[in-house]
Coordinates of C-alpha atoms in Angstrom, one line a residue:
Chain W
M1 CA 34.3 5.2 -7.9
T2 CA 32.8 8.0 -9.9
A3 CA 29.5 6.3 -11.0
P4 CA 27.1 4.7 -8.5
A5 CA 27.2 0.9 -8.6
Y6 CA 23.4 0.7 -8.3
N7 CA 20.4 2.6 -9.4
F8 CA 18.9 4.5 -6.4
A9 CA 17.4 1.9 -4.1
Y10 CA 18.8 -1.0 -6.1
L11 CA 15.8 -1.7 -8.5
D12 CA 16.0 -0.4 -12.1
E13 CA 13.5 2.3 -13.1
Q14 CA 11.3 0.0 -15.2
T15 CA 10.8 -2.4 -12.3
K16 CA 10.0 0.5 -10.0
R17 CA 7.4 1.8 -12.4
M18 CA 5.7 -1.7 -12.6
I19 CA 5.7 -2.0 -8.8
R20 CA 4.4 1.6 -8.4
R21 CA 1.5 1.0 -10.8
A22 CA 0.6 -2.1 -8.7
I23 CA 0.8 -0.1 -5.5
L24 CA -1.6 2.5 -6.9
K25 CA -4.1 -0.2 -7.9
A26 CA -3.7 -1.8 -4.5
I27 CA -4.6 1.5 -2.7
A28 CA -7.6 2.1 -5.0
I29 CA -8.9 -1.5 -4.2
P30 CA -8.3 -1.9 -0.5
G31 CA -7.5 -5.5 0.4
Y32 CA -7.3 -6.8 -3.1
Q33 CA -4.1 -8.7 -4.0
V34 CA -2.6 -7.1 -7.1
P35 CA -0.3 -9.5 -9.1
F36 CA 3.1 -8.0 -9.9
A37 CA 6.3 -9.2 -11.6
S38 CA 8.3 -9.8 -8.5
R39 CA 12.1 -9.7 -9.1
E40 CA 14.8 -11.8 -7.7
M41 CA 16.5 -9.9 -4.9
P42 CA 19.9 -10.3 -3.5
M43 CA 18.4 -12.2 -0.5
P44 CA 16.4 -15.4 -0.3
Y45 CA 12.6 -15.7 -0.3
G46 CA 11.3 -15.5 3.2
W47 CA 13.7 -12.7 4.1
G48 CA 11.3 -10.0 3.0
T49 CA 11.9 -9.8 -0.7
G50 CA 8.3 -8.5 -1.2
G51 CA 8.6 -5.8 1.4
V52 CA 12.0 -4.8 0.2
Q53 CA 10.7 -4.3 -3.4
V54 CA 7.8 -2.2 -2.1
T55 CA 10.1 -0.1 0.1
A56 CA 12.5 0.3 -2.8
A57 CA 9.7 1.5 -5.1
I58 CA 8.4 4.1 -2.7
L59 CA 11.6 5.3 -1.1
G60 CA 13.0 8.8 -1.8
P61 CA 16.2 10.5 -0.8
N62 CA 14.5 12.4 2.0
D63 CA 12.9 9.4 3.6
V64 CA 13.9 8.1 7.1
L65 CA 13.7 4.3 7.2
K66 CA 13.0 2.0 10.1
V67 CA 13.1 -1.8 9.8
I68 CA 11.8 -4.2 12.4
D69 CA 11.7 -7.9 12.6
Q70 CA 9.2 -9.3 15.2
G71 CA 9.2 -5.8 16.7
S72 CA 12.9 -5.6 17.1
D73 CA 15.3 -3.2 15.3
D74 CA 18.4 -5.3 16.0
T75 CA 17.7 -8.8 14.7
T76 CA 19.4 -10.2 11.7
N77 CA 16.6 -9.6 9.2
A78 CA 16.0 -6.0 10.3
V79 CA 19.7 -5.1 10.4
S80 CA 20.5 -6.6 7.0
I81 CA 17.5 -4.9 5.2
R82 CA 18.4 -1.6 6.9
K83 CA 22.0 -2.0 5.7
F84 CA 20.8 -2.9 2.2
F85 CA 19.0 0.5 1.9
V86 CA 21.8 2.4 3.5
K87 CA 24.1 0.9 0.9
T88 CA 21.9 1.2 -2.2
A89 CA 19.8 4.4 -1.4
G90 CA 21.9 6.2 1.2
V91 CA 18.8 7.0 3.1
K92 CA 18.8 8.0 6.8
T93 CA 17.7 5.2 9.1
T94 CA 16.3 5.3 12.6
T95 CA 15.1 2.9 15.3
T96 CA 12.7 5.5 16.7
T97 CA 9.1 4.8 15.4
T98 CA 8.1 8.5 15.5
E99 CA 11.1 9.7 13.4
A100 CA 10.5 7.2 10.6
T101 CA 8.6 8.1 7.4
V102 CA 8.8 4.5 6.0
I103 CA 8.7 1.5 8.4
Q104 CA 9.3 -2.0 6.9
T105 CA 8.1 -4.7 9.3
R106 CA 8.1 -8.4 9.6
H107 CA 5.3 -9.8 11.8
R108 CA 4.6 -6.8 14.1
I109 CA 2.9 -3.4 14.1
P110 CA 4.8 -0.9 16.3
E111 CA 3.2 -0.1 19.7
T112 CA 3.6 3.6 19.3
P113 CA 0.6 4.9 17.3
L114 CA 1.5 5.7 13.7
G115 CA 0.9 9.1 12.0
D116 CA -0.6 10.1 8.6
H117 CA 2.9 11.0 7.3
Q118 CA 4.1 7.4 7.7
V119 CA 4.0 4.3 5.5
L120 CA 4.1 0.8 7.0
V121 CA 5.4 -1.9 4.7
Y122 CA 4.7 -5.5 5.7
Q123 CA 6.7 -8.5 4.6
V124 CA 4.2 -11.2 3.6
P125 CA 4.9 -14.9 3.2
I126 CA 1.5 -16.1 2.0
P127 CA -0.9 -13.3 0.9
E128 CA -3.9 -15.5 0.2
P129 CA -6.0 -16.0 3.4
L130 CA -7.9 -18.8 1.7
R131 CA -4.9 -20.7 0.5
F132 CA -4.9 -23.3 3.2
L133 CA -8.6 -23.9 2.7
E134 CA -8.5 -24.0 -1.1
P135 CA -5.2 -24.6 -2.9
R136 CA -6.3 -23.6 -6.4
E137 CA -5.6 -20.0 -7.3
T138 CA -8.4 -20.0 -9.9
E139 CA -10.9 -20.9 -7.1
T140 CA -9.7 -18.5 -4.5
R141 CA -9.7 -15.7 -7.1
R142 CA -13.3 -16.6 -7.9
M143 CA -14.2 -16.6 -4.2
H144 CA -12.8 -13.1 -3.8
A145 CA -14.7 -12.0 -6.9
L146 CA -17.9 -13.2 -5.5
S147 CA -17.1 -12.2 -1.8
E148 CA -17.7 -15.9 -1.1
Y149 CA -16.0 -16.1 2.3
G150 CA -18.2 -18.8 4.0
L151 CA -15.3 -21.2 4.0
M152 CA -13.2 -18.9 6.2
H153 CA -16.0 -18.8 8.7
V154 CA -16.3 -22.6 8.6
K155 CA -12.6 -22.7 9.5
L156 CA -13.0 -20.4 12.4
Y157 CA -16.1 -22.4 13.5
E158 CA -14.1 -25.6 13.4
D159 CA -11.6 -23.9 15.7
I160 CA -14.4 -23.3 18.2
S161 CA -15.8 -26.8 18.0
R162 CA -12.4 -28.4 18.5
H163 CA -10.8 -26.0 21.0
G164 CA -13.7 -24.1 22.5
H165 CA -12.4 -20.8 21.1
I166 CA -10.9 -19.4 17.9
A167 CA -7.4 -20.8 18.1
T168 CA -5.9 -18.8 15.3
A169 CA -3.3 -16.7 17.1
Y170 CA -1.5 -14.9 14.2
A171 CA -2.3 -14.1 10.6
Y172 CA -5.8 -13.7 11.8
P173 CA -8.1 -12.9 8.8
V174 CA -9.6 -9.5 8.5
K175 CA -12.2 -7.9 6.2
V176 CA -11.2 -4.6 4.6
D177 CA -13.8 -1.8 4.0
D178 CA -16.5 -4.5 4.1
R179 CA -15.3 -6.1 0.9
Y180 CA -12.1 -8.2 0.7
V181 CA -11.0 -10.7 3.3
M182 CA -7.3 -10.2 3.7
D183 CA -4.3 -11.9 5.3
P184 CA -2.7 -9.3 7.6
S185 CA 0.6 -11.2 7.3
P186 CA 1.8 -13.3 10.4
I187 CA 1.3 -10.5 12.9
P188 CA -0.1 -11.6 16.3
K189 CA -3.8 -11.1 16.5
F190 CA -2.9 -8.6 19.3
D191 CA -2.0 -6.2 16.5
N192 CA -5.1 -6.6 14.4
P193 CA -7.1 -3.7 16.1
K194 CA -4.2 -1.3 15.2
M195 CA -4.9 -1.8 11.5
N196 CA -8.4 -0.4 11.8
D197 CA -8.8 3.3 11.2
C198 CA -5.0 3.6 11.2
P199 CA -3.7 7.1 10.0
A200 CA -0.7 5.5 8.2
L201 CA -0.8 3.9 4.8
Q202 CA -0.3 0.2 5.0
L203 CA 1.3 -1.7 2.1
F204 CA 1.9 -5.4 1.9
G205 CA 4.5 -7.1 -0.3
A206 CA 4.7 -10.8 -1.0
G207 CA 7.9 -11.5 -3.1
R208 CA 7.6 -15.2 -3.7
E209 CA 3.9 -15.2 -4.3
K210 CA 4.1 -12.0 -6.4
R211 CA 1.3 -10.0 -4.8
I212 CA 1.0 -6.5 -3.5
Y213 CA -2.0 -5.2 -1.4
A214 CA -2.8 -2.2 0.7
I215 CA -5.0 -0.6 3.4
P216 CA -5.4 3.1 2.8
P217 CA -5.4 5.4 5.9
Y218 CA -8.6 5.6 8.0
T219 CA -10.0 2.4 6.5
Q220 CA -12.3 0.0 8.3
V221 CA -10.5 -3.3 9.1
V222 CA -12.6 -5.9 11.0
S223 CA -11.2 -9.1 12.4
L224 CA -13.6 -12.0 11.4
D225 CA -15.6 -13.4 14.3
F226 CA -19.0 -14.6 15.5
E227 CA -21.6 -12.8 17.6
D228 CA -21.2 -15.4 20.4
H229 CA -17.4 -15.7 19.9
P230 CA -16.2 -12.2 19.4
F231 CA -12.7 -11.4 18.3
E232 CA -10.3 -11.1 21.3
P233 CA -6.7 -10.0 21.0
Y234 CA -4.4 -12.2 23.0
R235 CA -1.7 -11.0 25.3
H236 CA 0.4 -12.9 27.9
D237 CA -1.0 -12.1 31.4
A238 CA 2.2 -10.4 32.6
S239 CA 4.1 -7.1 32.4
C240 CA 7.4 -6.4 30.7
E241 CA 10.3 -7.2 33.0
L242 CA 12.4 -4.4 31.6
C243 CA 10.0 -1.5 31.3
G244 CA 7.0 -2.7 33.2
A245 CA 4.6 -2.1 30.4
T246 CA 1.2 -3.8 30.8
D247 CA -0.2 -2.8 27.4
S248 CA 2.5 -4.0 25.0
Y249 CA 2.8 -7.4 23.2
L250 CA 5.3 -9.6 25.1
D251 CA 7.9 -12.1 24.0
E252 CA 8.5 -15.0 26.3
V253 CA 12.3 -15.5 26.7
I254 CA 13.8 -18.7 28.1
T255 CA 16.7 -17.6 30.3
D256 CA 18.3 -21.0 31.3
D257 CA 17.9 -24.7 30.8
R258 CA 15.6 -25.2 33.8
G259 CA 12.6 -23.5 32.3
T260 CA 13.1 -20.1 33.9
R261 CA 11.6 -17.5 31.7
M262 CA 10.8 -13.8 31.5
F263 CA 8.5 -11.6 29.5
V264 CA 9.8 -8.6 27.6
C265 CA 8.3 -6.2 25.1
S266 CA 8.6 -7.4 21.6
D267 CA 8.8 -3.8 20.4
T268 CA 12.4 -2.8 21.3
D269 CA 11.9 0.9 20.5
Y270 CA 8.8 1.1 22.7
C271 CA 10.5 -0.7 25.6
G272 CA 13.7 1.4 25.3
T273 CA 11.7 4.7 25.1
R274 CA 9.8 3.7 28.2
R275 CA 13.0 2.8 30.1
A276 CA 14.6 6.1 29.0
M277 CA 11.6 7.9 30.6
G278 CA 12.3 6.1 33.8
H279 CA 9.9 3.2 33.7
G280 CA 11.1 -0.2 34.9
T281 CA 14.9 -0.8 35.0
A282 CA 17.3 1.7 33.5
A283 CA 18.1 1.3 29.8
E284 CA 21.5 0.1 28.8
D285 CA 23.1 1.1 25.6
T286 CA 21.5 -1.4 23.2
E287 CA 22.8 -2.7 19.9
A288 CA 19.9 -1.1 18.1
A289 CA 21.0 2.3 19.2
H290 CA 24.2 2.1 17.1
D291 CA 24.2 3.5 13.7
D292 CA 24.6 0.9 10.9
R293 CA 26.9 3.1 9.0
Chain H
M1 CA 27.2 14.2 -23.1
N2 CA 23.6 15.0 -22.7
A3 CA 23.5 14.3 -19.0
P4 CA 20.1 15.2 -17.6
A5 CA 20.2 18.2 -15.2
I6 CA 18.1 16.4 -12.7
N7 CA 18.2 12.9 -11.4
T8 CA 15.4 11.1 -13.3
A9 CA 15.1 8.5 -10.6
F10 CA 14.4 11.1 -8.0
A11 CA 12.0 13.1 -10.2
S12 CA 10.1 9.9 -11.0
Q13 CA 9.9 8.9 -7.4
A14 CA 8.7 12.3 -6.4
A15 CA 5.8 12.3 -8.9
F16 CA 4.8 8.7 -7.9
R17 CA 5.0 9.5 -4.2
A18 CA 2.7 12.6 -4.8
L19 CA 0.2 10.4 -6.6
M20 CA 0.5 7.6 -4.0
E21 CA -0.3 10.0 -1.2
A22 CA -3.1 11.6 -3.2
T23 CA -4.6 8.2 -3.9
A24 CA -4.3 7.1 -0.3
Q25 CA -6.1 10.3 0.8
P26 CA -8.7 11.1 -1.9
G27 CA -9.2 14.8 -2.4
E28 CA -5.9 15.8 -0.9
I29 CA -3.8 18.0 -3.2
R30 CA -0.2 17.1 -4.0
T31 CA 2.2 18.7 -6.6
A32 CA 4.6 17.4 -9.2
S33 CA 6.0 18.9 -12.4
A34 CA 8.1 17.9 -15.4
L35 CA 9.7 20.4 -17.7
G36 CA 9.6 20.6 -21.5
A37 CA 6.3 18.9 -22.3
P38 CA 4.3 20.5 -25.1
A39 CA 1.0 22.2 -24.5
P40 CA -1.7 21.3 -23.6
L41 CA 0.1 18.8 -21.3
S42 CA 0.3 20.4 -17.9
P43 CA 3.4 20.0 -15.7
A44 CA 1.8 17.5 -13.3
T45 CA 0.3 15.4 -16.1
A46 CA 3.7 15.3 -17.8
A47 CA 5.4 14.3 -14.5
L48 CA 2.9 11.4 -14.0
V49 CA 3.3 10.3 -17.6
Q50 CA 7.1 10.2 -17.3
S51 CA 6.9 8.5 -13.9
L52 CA 4.4 5.8 -14.6
T53 CA 4.2 4.9 -18.3
D54 CA 6.4 2.8 -20.4
Y55 CA 6.3 0.2 -23.2
E56 CA 3.9 -1.9 -21.0
T57 CA 1.2 0.7 -20.7
P58 CA -0.9 1.7 -23.6
V59 CA -1.9 5.4 -23.5
W60 CA -5.1 6.8 -24.9
L61 CA -5.4 10.5 -25.8
D62 CA -8.7 12.4 -26.0
D63 CA -9.4 14.6 -29.1
A64 CA -8.0 17.7 -27.5
F65 CA -4.6 16.0 -27.0
A66 CA -4.7 13.9 -30.2
R67 CA -5.2 17.1 -32.2
V68 CA -1.7 18.1 -31.2
P69 CA 0.8 15.7 -32.8
A70 CA 3.6 16.9 -30.5
V71 CA 1.9 15.4 -27.5
A72 CA 1.9 11.8 -28.8
E73 CA 5.5 12.4 -30.1
W74 CA 6.6 13.6 -26.7
I75 CA 5.0 10.6 -24.9
R76 CA 6.5 8.1 -27.4
F77 CA 10.0 9.7 -27.2
Q78 CA 10.0 10.1 -23.4
T79 CA 8.4 6.8 -22.3
G80 CA 8.0 4.5 -25.3
A81 CA 4.4 4.0 -24.4
P82 CA 2.2 2.9 -27.3
I83 CA -0.6 5.3 -28.2
V84 CA -3.9 3.4 -28.7
Q85 CA -7.2 4.5 -30.4
E86 CA -9.6 2.7 -28.1
P87 CA -10.0 4.0 -24.5
R88 CA -10.8 0.4 -23.5
Q89 CA -7.3 -0.7 -24.4
A90 CA -5.6 1.9 -22.3
A91 CA -3.7 1.6 -19.0
F92 CA -3.7 5.4 -18.8
A93 CA -6.1 7.8 -20.5
L94 CA -5.2 11.5 -20.8
I95 CA -8.0 14.0 -21.0
A96 CA -7.4 17.7 -21.9
D97 CA -11.1 18.5 -22.5
V98 CA -12.7 17.3 -19.3
E99 CA -16.2 18.3 -20.1
A100 CA -16.2 16.1 -23.2
M101 CA -14.6 13.1 -21.4
P102 CA -16.0 9.7 -22.2
D103 CA -18.3 7.9 -19.8
V104 CA -16.4 5.7 -17.3
T105 CA -17.8 2.6 -19.0
Q106 CA -15.8 3.4 -22.2
F107 CA -12.6 2.6 -20.4
A108 CA -11.1 -0.7 -19.2
L109 CA -12.9 -1.6 -16.0
G110 CA -11.0 -4.8 -15.1
S111 CA -12.8 -8.0 -14.4
E112 CA -14.3 -9.3 -11.1
E113 CA -11.3 -11.6 -10.8
Y114 CA -8.7 -9.0 -11.9
P115 CA -10.2 -5.5 -11.1
D116 CA -6.7 -4.1 -11.4
R117 CA -6.7 -4.5 -15.2
S118 CA -8.4 -1.1 -15.5
T119 CA -7.7 2.3 -16.9
T120 CA -6.3 5.2 -14.8
V121 CA -7.8 8.4 -16.2
I122 CA -5.8 11.6 -15.8
A123 CA -8.0 14.6 -16.6
Q124 CA -6.9 18.2 -16.7
I125 CA -9.1 20.8 -15.1
E126 CA -8.7 24.6 -14.5
R127 CA -8.6 24.7 -10.8
F128 CA -9.3 23.1 -7.5
G129 CA -12.0 25.4 -6.3
G130 CA -15.6 26.4 -7.2
R131 CA -17.9 23.4 -7.5
A132 CA -17.8 21.5 -4.2
F133 CA -18.2 17.9 -3.3
Q134 CA -18.2 15.8 -0.2
L135 CA -15.9 12.8 -0.2
G136 CA -16.0 9.7 2.0
G137 CA -14.6 6.2 2.0
P138 CA -11.1 4.7 2.6
G139 CA -8.4 7.3 3.1
I140 CA -10.8 9.8 4.6
K141 CA -11.3 10.0 8.4
T142 CA -14.9 11.3 8.4
S143 CA -15.6 13.3 5.3
R144 CA -13.6 15.8 3.2
T145 CA -14.7 18.8 1.2
F146 CA -13.3 18.8 -2.3
A147 CA -13.7 21.4 -5.0
A148 CA -12.8 21.2 -8.7
E149 CA -13.9 22.8 -12.0
P150 CA -14.8 22.4 -14.7
L151 CA -16.2 18.9 -14.6
P152 CA -19.0 17.3 -16.6
N153 CA -22.5 18.3 -15.3
D154 CA -23.4 14.7 -14.4
F155 CA -20.0 14.1 -12.7
V156 CA -21.5 12.8 -9.4
Q157 CA -23.7 10.4 -11.3
R158 CA -20.7 9.2 -13.3
M159 CA -18.7 8.6 -10.1
A160 CA -21.7 6.8 -8.6
V161 CA -21.8 4.5 -11.6
N162 CA -18.0 3.9 -11.1
R163 CA -18.5 3.2 -7.4
E164 CA -21.4 0.8 -8.2
L165 CA -19.0 -1.3 -10.3
F166 CA -16.6 -1.7 -7.4
P167 CA -14.1 -3.6 -7.3
R168 CA -14.1 -2.9 -11.0
G169 CA -13.9 0.7 -12.2
V170 CA -11.5 3.4 -13.2
D171 CA -9.3 5.5 -11.0
L172 CA -9.5 9.2 -11.7
V173 CA -6.7 11.7 -11.2
L174 CA -7.5 15.4 -11.6
V175 CA -4.7 17.7 -12.6
A176 CA -4.6 21.5 -12.5
G177 CA -1.2 22.9 -13.5
E178 CA 1.3 21.4 -11.0
M179 CA -1.4 20.3 -8.7
M180 CA -3.1 16.9 -8.6
A181 CA -5.8 15.1 -6.6
A182 CA -7.0 11.5 -7.0
L183 CA -10.5 10.1 -6.8
P184 CA -9.8 6.3 -6.8
R185 CA -12.7 3.9 -7.4
S186 CA -13.1 3.4 -3.6
V187 CA -14.3 7.0 -3.1
R188 CA -17.9 7.9 -2.3
I189 CA -18.8 11.3 -3.6
T190 CA -21.8 13.6 -3.2
E191 CA -22.5 17.1 -4.4
G192 CA -22.3 20.1 -2.0
F193 CA -20.4 21.5 1.0

């Protein structure tokens, strides 16, 4: 074949311009959801079509891409999106957090601190934090315009009155630069503090809901709470059985049909790196270490 | 065949990425350039116009640009963007004579519900140096010293008005030759070192 079958990174140039303009507005108005003309992608909604469009719009030939799904480099979603960009953009990919310039993520923030040369792209299912409290877009838009977020505090308060504590465990609402309340996508609330004052640019893409929003580097991101019920990140009271980490977010893995379970790091790169350094049990050659090409 | 010598997809991405990084870190300088644009379009302005404008984005030109018919012709031919007479209708406003630039309230500021429906102002200056400012806000760890000239005498007051309108307001991109720096509406700016 002499001509490329796709434009670089799949999307046509007009689509990229439209998405790029939305990204620039999103960065200028931290936490505000910019509407964009989301395209159909060659994967179903719920598989990261928003994140894929954002990644396709920012990606250049010299970028190094990492894709994670729930912290893992080697689950179906991560592997298929990585292959998609290898095929359509020919970019270099990596599983090592520190080597990546663009990291697309579903539902986690890497444990390794990010740098100011990196961009974190989140896949977002429902971008509107107020949607389950107020179904009308016209109303939620008005509430954002007026910074009228009392309803969200009522929701958190109802959590406390019913459960004795704020029971929201993921997609925990945050306030960005003291203005917009924002849905951080379904990351565990363990990850919320990593968004605050983060050196990396954070971009959020919701394909089905057609919204893009952003947190610029070094921006104040506060998890909503009450003075007498302060925000607390949750973590299983255990250490990783593979690398022994006591500071990482853990997945609970059922290992047989009699309820035996183990806890392991959800971030496979963090866990593998620690094991390679001699923590915990020795690392085996994992699937994620193989090149997709 | 009139095949372009450079890959337009890569050139467009490079100019966008420069502006994305500049917007994410207000006051940081990035570079971009496009060839063949008529004066007084500077290389970075031309690169941004090619990268970001098309038939969906009305462009407004200040008098110094409008005086040169080749500028509007180049933009129409390269991008298909309509040239509009009212700054309020513009998605992008191009300013060659920065000291005579209109007040921010002359541009589209967006609404409280849709603050993104606002003008991005690209203004050409001589250099990033001389008159100094302190920047703060999102994208800046503590504060950043930024210098640019020439600018309107009441530049800090204008930017304060723009910040007061937040989340409405315009996003400003300053360009000197191949260099650019962004002052998005989220920035807080004061005079001095």
